[in-house]
């Protein structure tokens, strides 16, 4: 005869198996990543950019229509010009390389939207208030680049901070971001 009298436990006591299930809520990004992996396995391709990404590629905005080099120069960041143009081109190529995947395009849209909104809400007010370049650069890293990278969760596209910085310059060149 077996009894449980006198047993103490901080968790479960059972005479047989105990199965624990953890249901972790799925985010929209995790669903996109799963879709991206499925597309990559089945080799599904699109022939064009989705509308939201197409908008971010265009410089048909009602805002500042200057080139990236003009924006960087007028904001005293001409020392970044050569690297910024290379990173911008790299970002453009990365997006175009993945244009056959709708889920990759949606991942890029989320990232680019995160970058634009965080820049507008965190960095632009600092620039307009006359904060130092050191403070603005720290805000770009802490308030724009790091949160965008963290948005990726699993990161199947293997993006890093340099890639995110390239997206920032890509957006600046397409009239969605300015540094002055």
PDB file of C-alpha atoms in Angstrom:
ATOM      1  CA  UNK A   1       0.000   0.000   0.000  1.00  0.00           C
ATOM      2  CA  UNK A   2       1.361   3.410  -1.025  1.00  0.00           C
ATOM      3  CA  UNK A   3       0.276   6.676   0.526  1.00  0.00           C
ATOM      4  CA  UNK A   4       1.005  10.344  -0.065  1.00  0.00           C
ATOM      5  CA  UNK A   5       0.616  11.274   3.584  1.00  0.00           C
ATOM      6  CA  UNK A   6       3.453  13.472   4.825  1.00  0.00           C
ATOM      7  CA  UNK A   7       4.864  14.274   1.392  1.00  0.00           C
ATOM      8  CA  UNK A   8       5.796  17.888   0.763  1.00  0.00           C
ATOM      9  CA  UNK A   9       6.442  19.405  -2.648  1.00  0.00           C
ATOM     10  CA  UNK A  10       6.876  22.826  -4.101  1.00  0.00           C
ATOM     11  CA  UNK A  11       5.403  21.607  -7.366  1.00  0.00           C
ATOM     12  CA  UNK A  12       3.544  18.432  -8.433  1.00  0.00           C
ATOM     13  CA  UNK A  13       3.309  14.968  -6.921  1.00  0.00           C
ATOM     14  CA  UNK A  14       1.834  12.238  -9.077  1.00  0.00           C
ATOM     15  CA  UNK A  15       1.675   8.491  -9.347  1.00  0.00           C
ATOM     16  CA  UNK A  16       2.366   8.651 -13.103  1.00  0.00           C
ATOM     17  CA  UNK A  17       3.475  11.088 -15.791  1.00  0.00           C
ATOM     18  CA  UNK A  18       2.942  14.807 -15.482  1.00  0.00           C
ATOM     19  CA  UNK A  19       2.746  16.769 -18.702  1.00  0.00           C
ATOM     20  CA  UNK A  20       3.201  20.532 -18.629  1.00  0.00           C
ATOM     21  CA  UNK A  21       2.282  22.648 -21.637  1.00  0.00           C
ATOM     22  CA  UNK A  22       3.343  26.236 -22.095  1.00  0.00           C
ATOM     23  CA  UNK A  23       1.348  28.200 -24.614  1.00  0.00           C
ATOM     24  CA  UNK A  24       3.458  31.152 -25.650  1.00  0.00           C
ATOM     25  CA  UNK A  25       1.452  33.818 -27.454  1.00  0.00           C
ATOM     26  CA  UNK A  26       2.587  34.217 -31.056  1.00  0.00           C
ATOM     27  CA  UNK A  27       3.485  37.646 -32.336  1.00  0.00           C
ATOM     28  CA  UNK A  28       2.869  38.900 -35.830  1.00  0.00           C
ATOM     29  CA  UNK A  29       6.629  38.896 -36.424  1.00  0.00           C
ATOM     30  CA  UNK A  30       6.952  35.238 -35.375  1.00  0.00           C
ATOM     31  CA  UNK A  31       4.162  34.331 -37.809  1.00  0.00           C
ATOM     32  CA  UNK A  32       5.940  36.230 -40.608  1.00  0.00           C
ATOM     33  CA  UNK A  33       9.187  34.447 -39.801  1.00  0.00           C
ATOM     34  CA  UNK A  34       7.432  31.079 -39.927  1.00  0.00           C
ATOM     35  CA  UNK A  35       5.848  32.054 -43.258  1.00  0.00           C
ATOM     36  CA  UNK A  36       9.234  33.191 -44.576  1.00  0.00           C
ATOM     37  CA  UNK A  37      10.791  29.828 -43.719  1.00  0.00           C
ATOM     38  CA  UNK A  38       7.908  27.987 -45.408  1.00  0.00           C
ATOM     39  CA  UNK A  39       8.279  30.146 -48.541  1.00  0.00           C
ATOM     40  CA  UNK A  40      12.014  29.485 -48.606  1.00  0.00           C
ATOM     41  CA  UNK A  41      11.422  25.719 -48.410  1.00  0.00           C
ATOM     42  CA  UNK A  42       8.758  25.690 -51.120  1.00  0.00           C
ATOM     43  CA  UNK A  43      10.563  28.281 -53.293  1.00  0.00           C
ATOM     44  CA  UNK A  44       7.497  30.511 -53.685  1.00  0.00           C
ATOM     45  CA  UNK A  45       8.312  33.759 -55.443  1.00  0.00           C
ATOM     46  CA  UNK A  46       6.621  37.046 -56.284  1.00  0.00           C
ATOM     47  CA  UNK A  47       7.451  39.211 -59.231  1.00  0.00           C
ATOM     48  CA  UNK A  48       6.943  42.620 -57.669  1.00  0.00           C
ATOM     49  CA  UNK A  49       7.182  44.604 -54.465  1.00  0.00           C
ATOM     50  CA  UNK A  50       4.144  44.846 -52.225  1.00  0.00           C
ATOM     51  CA  UNK A  51       2.503  48.266 -52.086  1.00  0.00           C
ATOM     52  CA  UNK A  52       3.723  49.295 -48.630  1.00  0.00           C
ATOM     53  CA  UNK A  53       7.327  48.492 -49.519  1.00  0.00           C
ATOM     54  CA  UNK A  54       6.969  50.206 -52.885  1.00  0.00           C
ATOM     55  CA  UNK A  55       5.953  53.384 -51.016  1.00  0.00           C
ATOM     56  CA  UNK A  56       9.134  53.230 -48.926  1.00  0.00           C
ATOM     57  CA  UNK A  57      11.185  52.842 -52.120  1.00  0.00           C
ATOM     58  CA  UNK A  58       9.701  55.960 -53.652  1.00  0.00           C
ATOM     59  CA  UNK A  59      10.715  59.498 -52.871  1.00  0.00           C
ATOM     60  CA  UNK A  60       7.259  60.789 -53.713  1.00  0.00           C
ATOM     61  CA  UNK A  61       6.597  62.206 -50.288  1.00  0.00           C
ATOM     62  CA  UNK A  62       5.372  65.655 -49.456  1.00  0.00           C
ATOM     63  CA  UNK A  63       8.448  66.207 -47.300  1.00  0.00           C
ATOM     64  CA  UNK A  64      12.081  66.993 -47.919  1.00  0.00           C
ATOM     65  CA  UNK A  65      13.148  65.908 -51.434  1.00  0.00           C
ATOM     66  CA  UNK A  66      16.933  66.198 -51.096  1.00  0.00           C
ATOM     67  CA  UNK A  67      19.471  63.465 -51.709  1.00  0.00           C
ATOM     68  CA  UNK A  68      21.067  61.581 -48.837  1.00  0.00           C
ATOM     69  CA  UNK A  69      24.381  63.375 -49.391  1.00  0.00           C
ATOM     70  CA  UNK A  70      22.664  66.780 -49.254  1.00  0.00           C
ATOM     71  CA  UNK A  71      20.884  65.852 -46.014  1.00  0.00           C
ATOM     72  CA  UNK A  72      24.016  64.512 -44.355  1.00  0.00           C
ATOM     73  CA  UNK A  73      26.100  67.484 -45.487  1.00  0.00           C
ATOM     74  CA  UNK A  74      23.568  70.081 -44.311  1.00  0.00           C
ATOM     75  CA  UNK A  75      23.391  68.376 -40.908  1.00  0.00           C
ATOM     76  CA  UNK A  76      27.168  68.365 -40.411  1.00  0.00           C
ATOM     77  CA  UNK A  77      27.470  64.635 -41.017  1.00  0.00           C
ATOM     78  CA  UNK A  78      29.504  64.742 -44.225  1.00  0.00           C
ATOM     79  CA  UNK A  79      32.079  62.489 -42.545  1.00  0.00           C
ATOM     80  CA  UNK A  80      29.493  59.674 -42.823  1.00  0.00           C
ATOM     81  CA  UNK A  81      28.754  60.232 -46.493  1.00  0.00           C
ATOM     82  CA  UNK A  82      30.901  57.539 -48.133  1.00  0.00           C
ATOM     83  CA  UNK A  83      29.904  54.803 -45.680  1.00  0.00           C
ATOM     84  CA  UNK A  84      26.267  55.930 -45.661  1.00  0.00           C
ATOM     85  CA  UNK A  85      25.999  55.634 -49.450  1.00  0.00           C
ATOM     86  CA  UNK A  86      27.558  52.146 -49.374  1.00  0.00           C
ATOM     87  CA  UNK A  87      25.208  51.029 -46.557  1.00  0.00           C
ATOM     88  CA  UNK A  88      22.208  52.547 -48.350  1.00  0.00           C
ATOM     89  CA  UNK A  89      23.081  50.648 -51.523  1.00  0.00           C
ATOM     90  CA  UNK A  90      23.564  47.452 -49.523  1.00  0.00           C
ATOM     91  CA  UNK A  91      20.118  47.869 -47.919  1.00  0.00           C
ATOM     92  CA  UNK A  92      18.551  48.445 -51.315  1.00  0.00           C
ATOM     93  CA  UNK A  93      20.202  45.306 -52.721  1.00  0.00           C
ATOM     94  CA  UNK A  94      19.140  43.245 -49.706  1.00  0.00           C
ATOM     95  CA  UNK A  95      15.510  44.217 -50.186  1.00  0.00           C
ATOM     96  CA  UNK A  96      15.680  43.566 -53.926  1.00  0.00           C
ATOM     97  CA  UNK A  97      17.352  40.163 -53.364  1.00  0.00           C
ATOM     98  CA  UNK A  98      14.343  39.192 -51.251  1.00  0.00           C
ATOM     99  CA  UNK A  99      11.676  40.706 -53.466  1.00  0.00           C
ATOM    100  CA  UNK A 100      10.451  37.237 -54.415  1.00  0.00           C
ATOM    101  CA  UNK A 101       9.268  36.563 -50.872  1.00  0.00           C
ATOM    102  CA  UNK A 102       6.112  38.287 -49.691  1.00  0.00           C
ATOM    103  CA  UNK A 103       6.872  37.500 -46.044  1.00  0.00           C
ATOM    104  CA  UNK A 104      10.427  38.892 -46.372  1.00  0.00           C
ATOM    105  CA  UNK A 105       8.948  42.048 -47.854  1.00  0.00           C
ATOM    106  CA  UNK A 106       6.526  42.299 -44.934  1.00  0.00           C
ATOM    107  CA  UNK A 107       9.411  41.832 -42.488  1.00  0.00           C
ATOM    108  CA  UNK A 108      11.225  44.705 -44.222  1.00  0.00           C
ATOM    109  CA  UNK A 109       8.073  46.857 -44.060  1.00  0.00           C
ATOM    110  CA  UNK A 110       7.820  46.273 -40.301  1.00  0.00           C
ATOM    111  CA  UNK A 111      11.492  47.100 -39.810  1.00  0.00           C
ATOM    112  CA  UNK A 112      11.404  50.204 -41.981  1.00  0.00           C
ATOM    113  CA  UNK A 113       8.220  51.427 -40.297  1.00  0.00           C
ATOM    114  CA  UNK A 114       9.826  50.878 -36.882  1.00  0.00           C
ATOM    115  CA  UNK A 115      12.840  52.901 -38.006  1.00  0.00           C
ATOM    116  CA  UNK A 116      10.803  55.788 -39.444  1.00  0.00           C
ATOM    117  CA  UNK A 117       8.445  56.135 -36.489  1.00  0.00           C
ATOM    118  CA  UNK A 118      11.165  55.836 -33.845  1.00  0.00           C
ATOM    119  CA  UNK A 119      13.330  58.331 -35.696  1.00  0.00           C
ATOM    120  CA  UNK A 120      10.433  60.801 -35.987  1.00  0.00           C
ATOM    121  CA  UNK A 121       9.374  60.405 -32.351  1.00  0.00           C
ATOM    122  CA  UNK A 122      12.760  60.171 -30.631  1.00  0.00           C
ATOM    123  CA  UNK A 123      15.558  61.524 -32.796  1.00  0.00           C
ATOM    124  CA  UNK A 124      13.986  64.346 -34.804  1.00  0.00           C
ATOM    125  CA  UNK A 125      12.806  66.249 -31.688  1.00  0.00           C
ATOM    126  CA  UNK A 126      16.338  66.006 -30.288  1.00  0.00           C
ATOM    127  CA  UNK A 127      17.779  67.404 -33.513  1.00  0.00           C
ATOM    128  CA  UNK A 128      15.217  70.211 -33.579  1.00  0.00           C
ATOM    129  CA  UNK A 129      16.010  71.033 -29.941  1.00  0.00           C
ATOM    130  CA  UNK A 130      19.693  71.430 -30.794  1.00  0.00           C
ATOM    131  CA  UNK A 131      21.018  68.399 -28.898  1.00  0.00           C
ATOM    132  CA  UNK A 132      24.642  67.464 -29.503  1.00  0.00           C
ATOM    133  CA  UNK A 133      25.609  65.005 -32.202  1.00  0.00           C
ATOM    134  CA  UNK A 134      26.806  62.587 -29.516  1.00  0.00           C
ATOM    135  CA  UNK A 135      23.362  62.622 -27.864  1.00  0.00           C
ATOM    136  CA  UNK A 136      21.589  62.297 -31.212  1.00  0.00           C
ATOM    137  CA  UNK A 137      23.822  59.403 -32.284  1.00  0.00           C
ATOM    138  CA  UNK A 138      23.169  57.639 -28.968  1.00  0.00           C
ATOM    139  CA  UNK A 139      19.424  58.154 -29.479  1.00  0.00           C
ATOM    140  CA  UNK A 140      19.722  56.686 -32.986  1.00  0.00           C
ATOM    141  CA  UNK A 141      21.416  53.589 -31.580  1.00  0.00           C
ATOM    142  CA  UNK A 142      19.234  53.183 -28.470  1.00  0.00           C
ATOM    143  CA  UNK A 143      15.930  54.437 -29.861  1.00  0.00           C
ATOM    144  CA  UNK A 144      16.046  53.363 -33.507  1.00  0.00           C
ATOM    145  CA  UNK A 145      18.636  50.715 -34.411  1.00  0.00           C
ATOM    146  CA  UNK A 146      18.423  48.469 -31.327  1.00  0.00           C
ATOM    147  CA  UNK A 147      14.589  48.404 -31.171  1.00  0.00           C
ATOM    148  CA  UNK A 148      14.402  47.624 -34.902  1.00  0.00           C
ATOM    149  CA  UNK A 149      16.815  44.735 -34.479  1.00  0.00           C
ATOM    150  CA  UNK A 150      14.877  43.479 -31.447  1.00  0.00           C
ATOM    151  CA  UNK A 151      11.674  43.521 -33.504  1.00  0.00           C
ATOM    152  CA  UNK A 152      13.063  40.646 -35.548  1.00  0.00           C
ATOM    153  CA  UNK A 153      12.828  38.083 -32.734  1.00  0.00           C
ATOM    154  CA  UNK A 154      14.308  35.044 -34.555  1.00  0.00           C
ATOM    155  CA  UNK A 155      16.030  36.980 -37.403  1.00  0.00           C
ATOM    156  CA  UNK A 156      16.005  34.427 -40.271  1.00  0.00           C
ATOM    157  CA  UNK A 157      17.331  37.089 -42.660  1.00  0.00           C
ATOM    158  CA  UNK A 158      20.457  37.350 -40.460  1.00  0.00           C
ATOM    159  CA  UNK A 159      20.228  41.144 -40.206  1.00  0.00           C
ATOM    160  CA  UNK A 160      22.588  43.046 -37.924  1.00  0.00           C
ATOM    161  CA  UNK A 161      23.089  46.615 -36.716  1.00  0.00           C
ATOM    162  CA  UNK A 162      24.967  47.578 -39.881  1.00  0.00           C
ATOM    163  CA  UNK A 163      22.014  46.396 -41.960  1.00  0.00           C
ATOM    164  CA  UNK A 164      19.592  48.403 -39.807  1.00  0.00           C
ATOM    165  CA  UNK A 165      21.839  51.445 -40.153  1.00  0.00           C
ATOM    166  CA  UNK A 166      21.760  50.862 -43.920  1.00  0.00           C
ATOM    167  CA  UNK A 167      17.956  50.911 -43.791  1.00  0.00           C
ATOM    168  CA  UNK A 168      18.164  54.233 -41.950  1.00  0.00           C
ATOM    169  CA  UNK A 169      20.262  55.680 -44.789  1.00  0.00           C
ATOM    170  CA  UNK A 170      17.997  54.023 -47.356  1.00  0.00           C
ATOM    171  CA  UNK A 171      15.026  55.819 -45.798  1.00  0.00           C
ATOM    172  CA  UNK A 172      16.983  59.081 -45.671  1.00  0.00           C
ATOM    173  CA  UNK A 173      17.797  58.789 -49.356  1.00  0.00           C
ATOM    174  CA  UNK A 174      14.154  58.130 -50.184  1.00  0.00           C
ATOM    175  CA  UNK A 175      12.899  61.225 -48.365  1.00  0.00           C
ATOM    176  CA  UNK A 176      11.437  59.534 -45.302  1.00  0.00           C
ATOM    177  CA  UNK A 177      14.115  60.667 -42.807  1.00  0.00           C
ATOM    178  CA  UNK A 178      16.236  63.797 -42.405  1.00  0.00           C
ATOM    179  CA  UNK A 179      18.969  64.812 -39.977  1.00  0.00           C
ATOM    180  CA  UNK A 180      18.342  68.574 -39.875  1.00  0.00           C
TER     181      UNK A 180
END
